[in-house]
Structures are given as structure tokens and as C-alpha cells.
Coordinates of C-alpha atoms and ligand atoms in Angstrom, one line a residue:
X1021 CA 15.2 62.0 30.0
X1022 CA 12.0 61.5 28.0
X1023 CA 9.2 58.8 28.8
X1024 CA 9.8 56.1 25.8
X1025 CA 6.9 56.5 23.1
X1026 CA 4.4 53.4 23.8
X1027 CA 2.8 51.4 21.1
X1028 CA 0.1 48.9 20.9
X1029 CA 0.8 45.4 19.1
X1030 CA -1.9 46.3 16.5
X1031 CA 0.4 49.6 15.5
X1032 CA 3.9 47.6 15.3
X1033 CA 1.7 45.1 13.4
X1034 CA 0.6 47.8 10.2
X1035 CA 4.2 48.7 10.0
X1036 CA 5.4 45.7 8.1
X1037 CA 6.3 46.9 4.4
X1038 CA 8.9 49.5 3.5
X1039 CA 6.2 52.0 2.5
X1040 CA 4.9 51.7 6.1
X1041 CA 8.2 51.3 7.7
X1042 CA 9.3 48.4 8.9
X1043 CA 9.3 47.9 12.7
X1044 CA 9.8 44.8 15.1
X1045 CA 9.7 44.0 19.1
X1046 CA 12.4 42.2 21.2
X1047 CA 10.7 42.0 24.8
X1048 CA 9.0 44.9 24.9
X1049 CA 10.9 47.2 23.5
X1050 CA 9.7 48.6 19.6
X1051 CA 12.4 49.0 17.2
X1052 CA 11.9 51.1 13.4
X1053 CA 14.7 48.5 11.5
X1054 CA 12.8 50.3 7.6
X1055 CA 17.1 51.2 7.3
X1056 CA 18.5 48.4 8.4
X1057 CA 16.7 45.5 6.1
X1058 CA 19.1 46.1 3.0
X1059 CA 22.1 45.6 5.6
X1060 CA 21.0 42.5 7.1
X1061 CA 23.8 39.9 7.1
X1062 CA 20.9 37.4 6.3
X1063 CA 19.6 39.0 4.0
X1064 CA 16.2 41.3 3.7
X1065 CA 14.0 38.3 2.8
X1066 CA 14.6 36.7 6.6
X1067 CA 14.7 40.3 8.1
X1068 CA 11.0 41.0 6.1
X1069 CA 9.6 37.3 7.7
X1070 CA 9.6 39.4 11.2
X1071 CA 8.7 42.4 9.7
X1072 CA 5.3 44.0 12.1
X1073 CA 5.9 41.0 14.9
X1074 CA 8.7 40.0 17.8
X1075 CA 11.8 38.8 16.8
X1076 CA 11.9 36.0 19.4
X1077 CA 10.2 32.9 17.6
X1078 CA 13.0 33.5 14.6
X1079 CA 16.0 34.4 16.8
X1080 CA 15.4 31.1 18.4
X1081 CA 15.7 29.1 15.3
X1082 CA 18.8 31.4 14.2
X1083 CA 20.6 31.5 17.2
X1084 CA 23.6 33.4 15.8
X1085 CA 21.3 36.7 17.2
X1086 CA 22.4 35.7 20.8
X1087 CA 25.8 37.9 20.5
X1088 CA 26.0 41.8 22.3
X1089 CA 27.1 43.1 19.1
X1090 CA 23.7 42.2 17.1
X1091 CA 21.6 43.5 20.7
X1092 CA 24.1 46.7 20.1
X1093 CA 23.2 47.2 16.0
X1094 CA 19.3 46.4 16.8
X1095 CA 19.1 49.0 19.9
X1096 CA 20.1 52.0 17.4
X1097 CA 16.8 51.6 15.8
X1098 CA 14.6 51.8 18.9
X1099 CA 11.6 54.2 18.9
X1100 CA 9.9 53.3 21.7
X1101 CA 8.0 50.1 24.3
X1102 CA 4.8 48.3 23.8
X1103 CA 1.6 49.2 26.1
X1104 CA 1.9 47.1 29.1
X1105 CA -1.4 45.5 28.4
X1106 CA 0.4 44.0 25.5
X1107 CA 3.3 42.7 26.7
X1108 CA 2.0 39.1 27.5
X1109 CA -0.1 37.6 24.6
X1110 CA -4.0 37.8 24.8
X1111 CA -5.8 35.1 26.3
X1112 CA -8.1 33.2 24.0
X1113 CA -11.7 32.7 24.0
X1114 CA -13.1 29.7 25.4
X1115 CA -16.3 28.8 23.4
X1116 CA -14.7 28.3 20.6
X1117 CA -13.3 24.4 19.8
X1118 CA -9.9 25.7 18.4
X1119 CA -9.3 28.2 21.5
X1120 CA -7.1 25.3 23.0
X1121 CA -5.0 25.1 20.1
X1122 CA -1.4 25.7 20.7
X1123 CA 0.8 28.7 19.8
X1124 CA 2.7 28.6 16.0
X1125 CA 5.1 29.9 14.5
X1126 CA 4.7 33.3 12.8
X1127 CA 6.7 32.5 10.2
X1128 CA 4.3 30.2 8.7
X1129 CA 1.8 31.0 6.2
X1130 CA -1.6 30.2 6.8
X1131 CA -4.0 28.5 4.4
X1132 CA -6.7 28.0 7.0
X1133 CA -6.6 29.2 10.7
X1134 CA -9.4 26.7 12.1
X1135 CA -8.1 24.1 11.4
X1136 CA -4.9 25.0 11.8
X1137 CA -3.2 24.7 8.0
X1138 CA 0.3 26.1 7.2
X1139 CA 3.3 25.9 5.2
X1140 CA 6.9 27.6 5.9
X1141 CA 7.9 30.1 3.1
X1142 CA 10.0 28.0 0.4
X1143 CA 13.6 30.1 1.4
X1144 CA 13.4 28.8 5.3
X1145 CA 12.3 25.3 3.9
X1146 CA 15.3 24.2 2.4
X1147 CA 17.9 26.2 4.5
X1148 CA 18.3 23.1 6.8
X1149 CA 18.1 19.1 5.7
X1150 CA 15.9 18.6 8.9
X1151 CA 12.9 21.0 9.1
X1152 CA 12.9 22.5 12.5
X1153 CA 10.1 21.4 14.6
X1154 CA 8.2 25.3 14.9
X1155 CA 8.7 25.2 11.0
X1156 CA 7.6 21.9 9.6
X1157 CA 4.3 22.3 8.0
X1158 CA 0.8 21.8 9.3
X1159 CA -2.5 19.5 8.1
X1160 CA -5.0 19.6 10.3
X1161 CA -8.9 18.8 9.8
X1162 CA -9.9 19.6 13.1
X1163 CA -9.1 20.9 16.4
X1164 CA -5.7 20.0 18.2
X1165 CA -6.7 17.6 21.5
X1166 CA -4.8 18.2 24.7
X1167 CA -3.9 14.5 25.9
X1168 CA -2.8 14.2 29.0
X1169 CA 0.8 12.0 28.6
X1170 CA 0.4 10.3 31.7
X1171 CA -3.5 9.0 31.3
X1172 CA -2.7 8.0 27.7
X1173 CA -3.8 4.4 26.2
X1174 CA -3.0 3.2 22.8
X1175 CA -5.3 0.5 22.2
X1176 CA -4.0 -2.2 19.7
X1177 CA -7.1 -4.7 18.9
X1178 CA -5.7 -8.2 19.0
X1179 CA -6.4 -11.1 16.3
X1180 CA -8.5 -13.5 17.4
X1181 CA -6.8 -16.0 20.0
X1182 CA -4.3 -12.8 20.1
X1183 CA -4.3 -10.3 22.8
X1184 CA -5.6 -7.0 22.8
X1185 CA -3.0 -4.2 24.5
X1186 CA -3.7 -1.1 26.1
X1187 CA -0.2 0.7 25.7
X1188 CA 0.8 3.7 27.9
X1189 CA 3.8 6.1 26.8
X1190 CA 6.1 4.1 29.3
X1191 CA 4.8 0.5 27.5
X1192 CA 5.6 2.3 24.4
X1193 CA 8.9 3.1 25.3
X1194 CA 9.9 -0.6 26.3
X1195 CA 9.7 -1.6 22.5
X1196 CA 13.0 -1.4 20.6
X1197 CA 13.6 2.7 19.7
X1198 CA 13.7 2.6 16.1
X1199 CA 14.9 6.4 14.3
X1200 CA 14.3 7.5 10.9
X1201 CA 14.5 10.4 9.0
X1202 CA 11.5 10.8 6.4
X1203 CA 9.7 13.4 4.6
X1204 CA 6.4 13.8 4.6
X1205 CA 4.3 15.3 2.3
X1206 CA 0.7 16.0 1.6
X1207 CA -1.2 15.2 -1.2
X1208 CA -2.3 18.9 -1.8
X1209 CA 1.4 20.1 -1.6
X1210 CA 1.5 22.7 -4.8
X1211 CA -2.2 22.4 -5.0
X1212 CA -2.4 25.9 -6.1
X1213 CA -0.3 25.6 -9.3
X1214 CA -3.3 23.4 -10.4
X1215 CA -6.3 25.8 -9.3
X1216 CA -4.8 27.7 -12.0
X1217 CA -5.4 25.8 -14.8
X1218 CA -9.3 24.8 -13.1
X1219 CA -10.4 25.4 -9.5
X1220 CA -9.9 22.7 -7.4
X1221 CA -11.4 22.2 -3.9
X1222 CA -9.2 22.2 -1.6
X1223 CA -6.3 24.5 0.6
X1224 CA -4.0 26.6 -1.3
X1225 CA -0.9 24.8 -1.0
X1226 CA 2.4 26.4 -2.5
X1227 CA 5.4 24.4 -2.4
X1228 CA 5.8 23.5 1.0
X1229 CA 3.5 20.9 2.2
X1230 CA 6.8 18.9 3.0
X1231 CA 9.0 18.6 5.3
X1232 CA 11.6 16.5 6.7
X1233 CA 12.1 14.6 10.5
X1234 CA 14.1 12.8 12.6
X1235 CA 11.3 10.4 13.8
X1236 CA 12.2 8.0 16.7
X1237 CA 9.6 5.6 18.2
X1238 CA 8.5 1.9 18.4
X1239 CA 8.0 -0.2 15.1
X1240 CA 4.9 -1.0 14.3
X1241 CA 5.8 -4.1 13.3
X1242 CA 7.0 -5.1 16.8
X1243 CA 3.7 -4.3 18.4
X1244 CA 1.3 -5.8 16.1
X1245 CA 3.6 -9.2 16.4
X1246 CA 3.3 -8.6 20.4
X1247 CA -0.6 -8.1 20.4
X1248 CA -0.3 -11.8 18.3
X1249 CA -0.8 -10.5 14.5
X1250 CA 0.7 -12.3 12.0
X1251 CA 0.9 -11.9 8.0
X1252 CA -1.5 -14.4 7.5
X1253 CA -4.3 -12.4 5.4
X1254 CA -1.9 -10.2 2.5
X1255 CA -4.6 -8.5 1.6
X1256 CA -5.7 -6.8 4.6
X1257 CA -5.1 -3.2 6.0
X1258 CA -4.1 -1.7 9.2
X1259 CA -6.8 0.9 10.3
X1260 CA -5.7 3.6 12.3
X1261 CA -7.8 6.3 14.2
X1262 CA -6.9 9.6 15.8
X1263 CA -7.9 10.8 18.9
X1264 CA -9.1 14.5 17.2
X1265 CA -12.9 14.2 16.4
X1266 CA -15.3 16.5 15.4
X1267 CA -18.5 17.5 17.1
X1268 CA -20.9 14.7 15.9
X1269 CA -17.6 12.3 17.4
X1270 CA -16.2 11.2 13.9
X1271 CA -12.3 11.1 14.7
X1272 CA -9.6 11.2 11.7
X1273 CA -9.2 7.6 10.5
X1274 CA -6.6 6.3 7.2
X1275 CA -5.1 2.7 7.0
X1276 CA -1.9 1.0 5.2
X1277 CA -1.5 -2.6 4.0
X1278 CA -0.9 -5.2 6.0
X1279 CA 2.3 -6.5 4.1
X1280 CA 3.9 -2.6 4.7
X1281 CA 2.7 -2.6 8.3
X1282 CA 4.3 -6.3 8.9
X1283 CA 7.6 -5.4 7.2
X1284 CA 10.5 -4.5 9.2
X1285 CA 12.4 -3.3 6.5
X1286 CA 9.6 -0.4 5.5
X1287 CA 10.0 1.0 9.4
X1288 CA 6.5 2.2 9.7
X1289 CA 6.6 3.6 13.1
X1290 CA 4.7 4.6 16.1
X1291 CA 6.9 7.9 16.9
X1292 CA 7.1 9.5 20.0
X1293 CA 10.0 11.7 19.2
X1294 CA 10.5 14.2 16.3
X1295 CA 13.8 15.9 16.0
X1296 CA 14.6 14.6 19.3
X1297 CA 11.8 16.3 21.4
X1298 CA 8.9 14.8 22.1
X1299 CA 6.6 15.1 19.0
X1300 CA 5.0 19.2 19.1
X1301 CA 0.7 18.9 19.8
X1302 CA 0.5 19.9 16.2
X1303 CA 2.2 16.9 15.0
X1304 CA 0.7 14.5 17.2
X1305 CA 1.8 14.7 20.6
X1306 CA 2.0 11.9 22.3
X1307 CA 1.9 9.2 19.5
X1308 CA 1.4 9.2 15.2
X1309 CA 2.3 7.2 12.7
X1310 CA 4.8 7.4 10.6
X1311 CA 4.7 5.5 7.3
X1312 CA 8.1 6.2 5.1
X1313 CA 7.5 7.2 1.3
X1314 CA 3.9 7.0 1.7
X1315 CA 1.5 10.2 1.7
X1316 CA 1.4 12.3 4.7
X1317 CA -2.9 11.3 5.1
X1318 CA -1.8 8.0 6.6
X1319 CA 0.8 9.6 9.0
X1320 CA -2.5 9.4 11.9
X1321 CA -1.4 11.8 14.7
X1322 CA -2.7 11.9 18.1
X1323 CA -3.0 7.9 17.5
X1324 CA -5.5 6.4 19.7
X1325 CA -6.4 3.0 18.2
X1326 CA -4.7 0.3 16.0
X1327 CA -6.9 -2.7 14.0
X1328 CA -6.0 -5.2 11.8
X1329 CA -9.2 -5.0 9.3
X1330 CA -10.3 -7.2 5.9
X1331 CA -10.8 -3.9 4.1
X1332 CA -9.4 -0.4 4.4
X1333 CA -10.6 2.2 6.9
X1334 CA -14.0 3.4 6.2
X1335 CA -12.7 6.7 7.1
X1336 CA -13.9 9.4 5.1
X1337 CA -10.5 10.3 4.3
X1338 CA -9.4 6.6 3.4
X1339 CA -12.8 6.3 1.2
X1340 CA -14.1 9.7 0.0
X1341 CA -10.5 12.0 -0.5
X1342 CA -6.6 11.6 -1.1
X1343 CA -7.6 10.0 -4.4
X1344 CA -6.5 10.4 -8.0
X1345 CA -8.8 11.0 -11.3
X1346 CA -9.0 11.5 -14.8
X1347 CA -8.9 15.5 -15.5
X1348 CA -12.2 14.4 -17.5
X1349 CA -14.2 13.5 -13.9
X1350 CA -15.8 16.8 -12.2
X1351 CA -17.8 16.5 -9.4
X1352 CA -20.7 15.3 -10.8
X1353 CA -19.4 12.3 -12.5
X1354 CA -16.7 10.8 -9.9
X1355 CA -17.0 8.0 -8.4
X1356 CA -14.7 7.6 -5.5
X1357 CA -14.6 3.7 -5.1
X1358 CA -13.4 3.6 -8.7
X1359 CA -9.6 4.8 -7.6
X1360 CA -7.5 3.3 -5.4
X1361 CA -6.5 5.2 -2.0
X1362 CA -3.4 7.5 -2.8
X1363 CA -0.1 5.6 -0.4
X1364 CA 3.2 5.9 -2.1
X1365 CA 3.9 9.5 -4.0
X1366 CA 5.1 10.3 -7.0
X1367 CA 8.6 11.9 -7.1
X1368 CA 8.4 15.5 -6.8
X1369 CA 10.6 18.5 -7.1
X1370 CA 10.1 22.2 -6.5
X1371 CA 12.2 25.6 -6.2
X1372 CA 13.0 27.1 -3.1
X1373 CA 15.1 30.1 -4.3
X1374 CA 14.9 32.5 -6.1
X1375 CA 11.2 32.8 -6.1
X1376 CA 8.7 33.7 -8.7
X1377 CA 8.9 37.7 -9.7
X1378 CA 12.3 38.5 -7.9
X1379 CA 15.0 40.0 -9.3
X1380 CA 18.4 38.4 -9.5
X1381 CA 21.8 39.8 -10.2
X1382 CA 23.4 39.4 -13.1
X1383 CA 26.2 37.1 -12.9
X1384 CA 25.5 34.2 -11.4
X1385 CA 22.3 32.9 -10.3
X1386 CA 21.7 30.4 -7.5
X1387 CA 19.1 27.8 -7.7
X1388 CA 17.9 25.6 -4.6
X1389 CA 15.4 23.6 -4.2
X1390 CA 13.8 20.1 -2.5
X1391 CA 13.8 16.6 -4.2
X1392 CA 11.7 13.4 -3.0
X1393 CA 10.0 10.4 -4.3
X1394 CA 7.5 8.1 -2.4
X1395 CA 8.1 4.7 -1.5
X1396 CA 11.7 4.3 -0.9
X1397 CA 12.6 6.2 -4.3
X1398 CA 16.0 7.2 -4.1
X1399 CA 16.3 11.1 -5.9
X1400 CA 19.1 10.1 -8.3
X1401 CA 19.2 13.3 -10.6
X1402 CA 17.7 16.7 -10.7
X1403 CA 17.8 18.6 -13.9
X1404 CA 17.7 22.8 -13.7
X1405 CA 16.6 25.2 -16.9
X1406 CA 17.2 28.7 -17.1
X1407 CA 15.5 29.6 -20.4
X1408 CA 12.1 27.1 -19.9
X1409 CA 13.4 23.7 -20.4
X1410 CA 15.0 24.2 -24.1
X1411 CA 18.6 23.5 -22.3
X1412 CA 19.3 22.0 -18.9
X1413 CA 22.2 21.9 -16.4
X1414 CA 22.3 19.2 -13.6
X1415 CA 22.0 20.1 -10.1
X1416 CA 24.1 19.6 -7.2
X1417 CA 22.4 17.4 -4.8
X1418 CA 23.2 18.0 -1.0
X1419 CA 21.9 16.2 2.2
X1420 CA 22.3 12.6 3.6
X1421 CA 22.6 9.8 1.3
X1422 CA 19.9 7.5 0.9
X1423 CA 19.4 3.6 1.1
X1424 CA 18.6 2.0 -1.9
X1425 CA 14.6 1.0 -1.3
X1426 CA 14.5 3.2 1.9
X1427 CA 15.3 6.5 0.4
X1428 CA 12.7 8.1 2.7
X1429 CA 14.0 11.7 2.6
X1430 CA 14.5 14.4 0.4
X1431 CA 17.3 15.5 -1.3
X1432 CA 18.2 19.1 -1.3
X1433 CA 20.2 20.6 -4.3
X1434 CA 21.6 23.6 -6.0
X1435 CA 23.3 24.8 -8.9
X1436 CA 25.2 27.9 -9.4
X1437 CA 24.7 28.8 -13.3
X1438 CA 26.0 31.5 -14.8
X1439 CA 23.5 33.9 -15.9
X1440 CA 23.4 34.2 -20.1
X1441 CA 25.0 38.1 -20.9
X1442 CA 21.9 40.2 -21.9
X1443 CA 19.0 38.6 -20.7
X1444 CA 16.3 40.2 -18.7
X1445 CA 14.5 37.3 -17.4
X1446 CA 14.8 33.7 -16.6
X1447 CA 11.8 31.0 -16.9
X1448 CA 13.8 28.6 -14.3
X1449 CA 12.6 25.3 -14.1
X1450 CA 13.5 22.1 -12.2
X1451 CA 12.9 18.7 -12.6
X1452 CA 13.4 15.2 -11.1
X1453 CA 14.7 11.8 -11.5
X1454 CA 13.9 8.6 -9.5
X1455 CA 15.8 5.3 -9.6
X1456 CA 13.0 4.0 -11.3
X1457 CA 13.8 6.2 -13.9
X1458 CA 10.6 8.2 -13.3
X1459 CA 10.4 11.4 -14.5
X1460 CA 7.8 14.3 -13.5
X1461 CA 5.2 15.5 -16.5
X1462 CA 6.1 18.8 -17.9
X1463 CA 3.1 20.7 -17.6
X1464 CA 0.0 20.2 -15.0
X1465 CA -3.0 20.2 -17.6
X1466 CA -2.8 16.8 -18.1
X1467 CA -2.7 16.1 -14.3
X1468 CA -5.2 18.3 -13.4
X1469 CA -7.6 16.7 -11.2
X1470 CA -10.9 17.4 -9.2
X1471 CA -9.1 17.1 -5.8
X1472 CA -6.0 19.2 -6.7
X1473 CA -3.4 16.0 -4.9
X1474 CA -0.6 14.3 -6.7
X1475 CA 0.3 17.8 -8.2
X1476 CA 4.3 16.9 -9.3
X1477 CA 4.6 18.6 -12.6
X1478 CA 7.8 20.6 -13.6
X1479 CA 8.2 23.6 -11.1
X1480 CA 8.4 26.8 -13.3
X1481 CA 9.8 30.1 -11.7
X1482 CA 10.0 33.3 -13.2
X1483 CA 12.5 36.1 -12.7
X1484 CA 13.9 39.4 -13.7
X1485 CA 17.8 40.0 -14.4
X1486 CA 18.4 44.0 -12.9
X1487 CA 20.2 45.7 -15.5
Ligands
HEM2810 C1 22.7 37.1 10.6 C2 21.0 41.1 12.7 C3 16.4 39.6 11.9 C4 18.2 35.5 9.9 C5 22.6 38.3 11.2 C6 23.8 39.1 11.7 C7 23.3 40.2 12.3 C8 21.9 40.2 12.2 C9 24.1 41.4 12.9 C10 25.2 38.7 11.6 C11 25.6 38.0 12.8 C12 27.1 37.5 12.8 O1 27.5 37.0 11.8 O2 27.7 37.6 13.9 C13 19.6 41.1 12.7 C14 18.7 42.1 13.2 C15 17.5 41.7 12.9 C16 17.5 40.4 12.3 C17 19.2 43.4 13.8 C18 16.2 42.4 13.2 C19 16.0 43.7 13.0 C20 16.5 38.3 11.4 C21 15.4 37.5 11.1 C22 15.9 36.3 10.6 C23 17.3 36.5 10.5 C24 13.9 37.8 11.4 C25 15.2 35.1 10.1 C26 14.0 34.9 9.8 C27 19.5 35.6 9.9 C28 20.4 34.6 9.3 C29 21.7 35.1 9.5 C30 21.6 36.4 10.2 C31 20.0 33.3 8.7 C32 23.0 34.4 9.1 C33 23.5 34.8 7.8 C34 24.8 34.0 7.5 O3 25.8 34.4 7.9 O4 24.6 33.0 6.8 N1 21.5 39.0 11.6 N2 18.9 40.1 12.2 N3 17.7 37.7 11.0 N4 20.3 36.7 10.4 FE1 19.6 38.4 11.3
MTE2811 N1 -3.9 12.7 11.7 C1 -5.0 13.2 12.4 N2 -5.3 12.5 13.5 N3 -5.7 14.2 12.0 C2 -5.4 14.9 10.8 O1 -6.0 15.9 10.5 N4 -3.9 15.0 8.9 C3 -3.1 14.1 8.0 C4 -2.0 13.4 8.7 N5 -2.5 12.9 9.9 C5 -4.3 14.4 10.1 C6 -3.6 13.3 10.6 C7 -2.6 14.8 6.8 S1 -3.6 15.0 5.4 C8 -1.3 15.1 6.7 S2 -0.6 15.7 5.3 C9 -0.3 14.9 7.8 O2 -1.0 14.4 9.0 C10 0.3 16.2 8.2 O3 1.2 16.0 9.3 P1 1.9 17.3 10.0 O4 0.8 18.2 10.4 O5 2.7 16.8 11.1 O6 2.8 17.9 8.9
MO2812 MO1 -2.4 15.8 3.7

């Protein structure tokens, strides 16, 4: 029998598009699938997320690969094994701040490596209600600390006559556990749509800078009353700071209101937990906040200290970001203490499938997508286009049903629509509805600001109809 062919990880890696081939490793065996991705019971689009890489990191979330009969279709395209060297991933360098950062999900699509910034592709995004953990998106402004769970200290600065608390994982854990599930979302989420009307500064954020949790942890509310804190002041804010800094020592800072902070009913959390595991180093481990229907810059990971303050943090990213302007400021003009601090979002919609430029069947068309508004907002209709908003169908909305005033997470929906006989293209578009009745602007020119947050207009797709 012949020695198997060996490859290097950089080879399998430049065969990742059909005119290339398409090739993959499972272990550390190297496997030519180029005639297998139009077979693929999930469909090539999955297949293609793996395409040059291992397997491993998407079997794991699909775990219906774990069956001899897939292992027997997969080992009829092997060509060969991986050079021993490259079996076991490269170490990283050490001088570099970001070397301890953890391992991610290949999957994800990367806006900036250092930080660490990614978003899943729209089609895994809304294939499950809850956003796996290896999947949820990533904001990051600086390196990813390594706290030690045991040594730990959350320090909560007492009122005066109060007491100040120095809270390990374990005190933590002795509060009540509280559970939630919430979306968060970033301010820049679909950025990118409004870099194309102007540049803006700032990551290139598609459509999924959101993502949805099970979040389980202490209230906040039951702390602050145990450190003494009371509602006395309704005009003051909770400062919180993070325990990631960058080399001068500035750590990540962003406060909330006092009046959401104190409420029990707006279960802002401390949360240990996400999805039932222990919250991922990305996404804080071993403590963040979590503050329901408000934007994801006040959800402080890696929490290390909680005040009770007359004003708002004086955090650059409280003070000097995560605003909103006139499209009319520009960088010379704004003034960033005229605008208040961006907390509770907009409502927002966006298409998940198909995605721009593909080409559908024609038939029938599905249409899926994500649905969310800040502040308790319950999603109460989503409105679908096929020809660019001159006639509309109403979606199907899917997912868990939301309290009304603590509708903290996103609906998903679809509609099946029938595609019109003869056409050759679709300008799909969706759009939201609130149960405030709000409604998202049709177009992002008049939206259009500096910063590129708070971008919510009508999501447009275009595709073509094969013949
Ligand atoms: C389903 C093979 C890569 C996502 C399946 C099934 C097979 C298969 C045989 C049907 C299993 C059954 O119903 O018993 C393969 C092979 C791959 C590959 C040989 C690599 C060469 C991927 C990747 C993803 C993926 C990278 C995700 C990113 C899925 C999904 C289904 C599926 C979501 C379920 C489809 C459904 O029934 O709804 N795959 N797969 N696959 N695969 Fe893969
Ligand atoms: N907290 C700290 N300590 N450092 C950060 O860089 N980024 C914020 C927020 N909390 C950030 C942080 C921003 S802008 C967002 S959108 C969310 O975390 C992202 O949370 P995620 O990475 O878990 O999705
Ligand atoms: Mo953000």
C-alpha cells in the first residue's frame, strides 16, 4: 500500500473555492469534498463555511455529523494526511498583548483581529433562537485578560454609611440566580450599509452584531441594596469598569441610570452563566453585565468594579462614542456632550436568507430573518417585500414569546412567498414593527451619521431568479 500524500495546513488552506477545489481535515486526515458540496444534506452554503479548514469546530455545533454513515460518505473523498508538524495548532508569540487571547470560532468573520471583532455569517445567525456560545458575536477594544476564577474580586463601592463589598465568584453565587434571555446588539451592527452612503469610522459591521443568550447570574439590584444603596438620588448612574485595560492602564468603563440599575423588574444582571456554561473569556468570563433592551456598550465584561456616581462614567466610551448626530455634524463640527449617551435601541430588522446576489429558485422563495427592539419593545409585526416595498406580505414570527415591557429578545421570522411567474430578480426587503408602533426609516441617508451606530433602516436584499 502507498504512503498517504502529506499536506501542510497552508496548502488545505488555498483550496477553499470550487476553482481551487474544495478540501477540509477531520483529525489529520485531508479530504478533496470539490464533489460533494452540491450533495450536502445541509446544503453547500454550511459545507463552503469549512471550506480550506477542519471540520471539528462546525461538527460540534451540528452534531448530527457524529453517525458512521456521514464518517463513511466523508472518507471517499480522502487524498491524503497533514504534516505532523501541523497536527497540533501553532503556538503563539508571546510579545504581543493579544497572544493570550483565546481560540474562536472559524466560522466567524473578522472585522478586526487585534482586538478581536467578529460577526457569524447571517445563515448560521438565525438557524437557532439562542446563538450558540462559539457563534455569538464579538466587540472587543482591547486584549482578552485571563482572570484567575478563584483570586477574583468584584468590588461594589458602598454609599456613604453603606458598606463597600469585595465579592468573589462563590459570594456571587449566594445572591438569588436570576436567568434571562436577551439580545444584545451593538451599536455598529449594519454599520457598513451606512459607509456606503459616506464613510464612517468605525468596524465593518454586516448584519450580525446581535445575538441572543440565556444569561443567568445575580441581580444587580440585589447587590447594590446589600452594599446599602438605595434610590435616593434618580438622577444618578451606575459606573461600571472592566478589568481589560490598555497599556497606559485605561480599562473599558460605560454606566446605566440608577432608576434601571435599582429596578427589579428591568433584571439588569451580573451574569456568570451564558447558555448554561460559564460565560466564554470573550464574553466576559468570570462576570459582565447584562442590561436587557439596552445597547451592547453597557454590557461591561470582565466586570471588576461597580459605583454609584452623580454623573455618568467619564469613560471614553460613555463620553466620547456610542452617540447619535445630525448627518449634517462631521468631525470637525461635533460636539459630543451635546447628545445624550446611546442606552435603549431602536427596533431593528434584518435578512438572514437569502443573501444579497444569490440566486433563488423559482417557485417559492424563503425569507428569514431577525427582529428586536430596545428597551423591553415587544417585535409585534414584520412586514416582507419582494419587488422593493411597493407591496408587502407579513412575516411569520417564530421563537419564544415575549413579556409585555420585558421583550428582551428577538424574534425570528419567515415567510414563504411565492415567487411572481417571470421575474428575474427580487429587491427583498424587510421591515419592523414595535408595540410602540415604531416603525424603522426606509432608507439610511437620512440616518447617516459620523459614528455609523443606530443604523436600523429597511434591510434591502437583492437576488436573481435562475431561469
Ligand atoms: C447534514 C455530511 C459539512 C451542516 C449532513 C448530512 C450529511 C452531512 C451526510 C445528513 C445527516 C443525516 O441526516 O443523517 C457532511 C460532510 C461534510 C459536512 C461530509 C464535510 C465535507 C458540514 C458543515 C456544516 C454542516 C461544515 C455547517 C457549517 C449541516 C447541517 C445538516 C447537515 C445543518 C442538517 C441538515 C438538515 O437535515 O436540516 N451533513 N457535512 N455540514 N450538515 Fe453536513
Ligand atoms: N466590556 C469590556 N470590558 N470591554 C469591551 O471592549 N465591549 C462592549 C461591551 N462590553 C466591551 C465590553 C461592546 S461595544 C459590546 S457591543 C459588547 O460588549 C459586546 O459583547 P460580546 O462581545 O459578548 O458580544
Ligand atoms: Mo458595541
Amino acid at each position: 500500500q502507498d504512503s498517504p500524500r502529506i499536506y501542510t495546513r497552508e496548502e488545505v488552506k488555498s483550496h477553499s473555492s470550487p476553482e481551487t477545489r474544495i478540501w477540509v481535515t477531520l483529525g489529520s486526515e485531508v479530504f478533496d469534498v470539490t464533489e460533494f458540496v452540491d450533495l450536502h444534506p445541509g446544503g453547500p452554503s454550511k459545507l463552503m463555511l469549512a471550506a480550506g479548514g477542519p471540520l471539528e469546530p462546525f461538527w460540534a455545533l451540528y452534531a448530527i455529523h457524529n453517525q458512521s454513515h456521514v464518517r463513511e460518505i466523508l472518507a471517499q473523498y480522502k487524498i491524503g494526511e497533514l504534516s505532523p508538524e501541523d497536527k497540533a495548532p501553532s503556538t503563539l508569540k508571546t510579545s504581543d498583548p493579544y497572544a493570550d487571547d483565546p481560540i474562536r470560532h472559524p466560522a466567524l468573520k473578522v472585522n478586526s483581529q487585534r482586538p478581536f471583532n467578529a460577526e457569524p455569517p447571517p445563515e448560521l445567525l438565525t438557524e437557532n433562537y439562542i446563538t450558540p456560545n462559539p457563534i455569538f458575536f464579538t466587540r472587543n477594544h482591547l486584549p482578552v485578560p485571563n482572570l484567575d476564577p478563584v483570586t477574583y474580586r468584584l468590588h461594589i463601592v458602598g454609599p456613604p454609611g453603606g458598606q463597600s463589598l469585595s465579592l468573589s465568584l462563590d459570594d456571587l453565587h449566594q445572591f438569588p440566580k436570576h436567568e434571562i434571555t436577551a439580545t444584545l446588539q451593538c451599536a455598529g451592527n449594519r454599520r457598513s450599509e451606512m459607509n456606503q452612503i459616506k464613510e464612517v469610522k468605525g468596524l465593518e459591521w454586516s448584519t450580525g452584531a446581535i445575538s441572543t443568550a440565556r444569561w443567568a447570574g445575580a441581580r444587580l439590584c440585589d447587590v447594590l441594596a446589600k452594599a446599602g444603596h438605595k434610590l435616593r438620588d434618580t438622577e444618578a448612574h451606575v459606573c461600571f469598569e472592566g478589568l481589560d485595560s490598555d497599556p497606559t492602564g485605561t480599562a473599558y468603563g460605560a454606566s446605566i441610570p440608577l432608576a434601571r440599575a435599582m429596578d427589579p423588574e428591568a433584571e439588569v444582571l451580573l451574569a456568570y452563566e451564558m447558555n448554561g456554561e460559564p460565560l466564554p473569556r470573550d464574553h466576559g468570563f468570570p462576570v459582565r453585565v447584562v442590561v436587557p433592551g439596552v445597547v451592547g456598550a453597557r454590557h461591561v465584561k470582565w466586570l471588576g468594579k461597580v459605583s454609584v456616581e452623580p454623573e455618568e462614567s467619564y469613560s471614553h466610551w460613555q463620553r466620547r462614542d456610542y452617540k447619535g448626530f445630525s448627518p449634517s455634524v462631521d468631525w470637525d463640527s461635533v460636539d459630543f456632550d451635546s447628545a445624550p449617551s446611546i442606552q435603549e435601541l431602536p427596533v431593528q430588522s434584518a435578512i438572514t436568507e437569502p443573501k444579497d446576489g444569490e440566486v433563488v429558485e423559482s417557485g417559492e422563495v424563503t425569507v428569514k430573518g431577525y427582529a428586536w427592539s430596545g428597551g423591553g419593545r415587544a417585535v409585534v409585526r414584520v412586514d416582507v417585500s419582494l419587488d422593493g416595498g411597493l407591496t408587502w406580505q407579513v412575516a411569520e414570527l417564530d421563537g419564544e414569546k415575549q413579556c409585555p415591557q420585558k421583550a428582551w429578545a428577538w424574534r425570528l421570522w419567515q415567510l414563504q412567498a411565492t415567487v411572481p411567474p417571470g421575474k428575474k430578480e427580487l429587491n427583498i426587503v424587510c421591515k419592523a414593527v414595535d408595540d410602540s408602533y415604531n416603525v424603522q426609516p426606509d432608507t439610511v441617508a437620512p440616518i447617516w451619521n459620523l459614528r455609523g451606530v443606530l443604523s436600523n433602516a429597511w434591510h434591502r436584499v437583492h437576488v436573481h431568479v435562475a431561469p
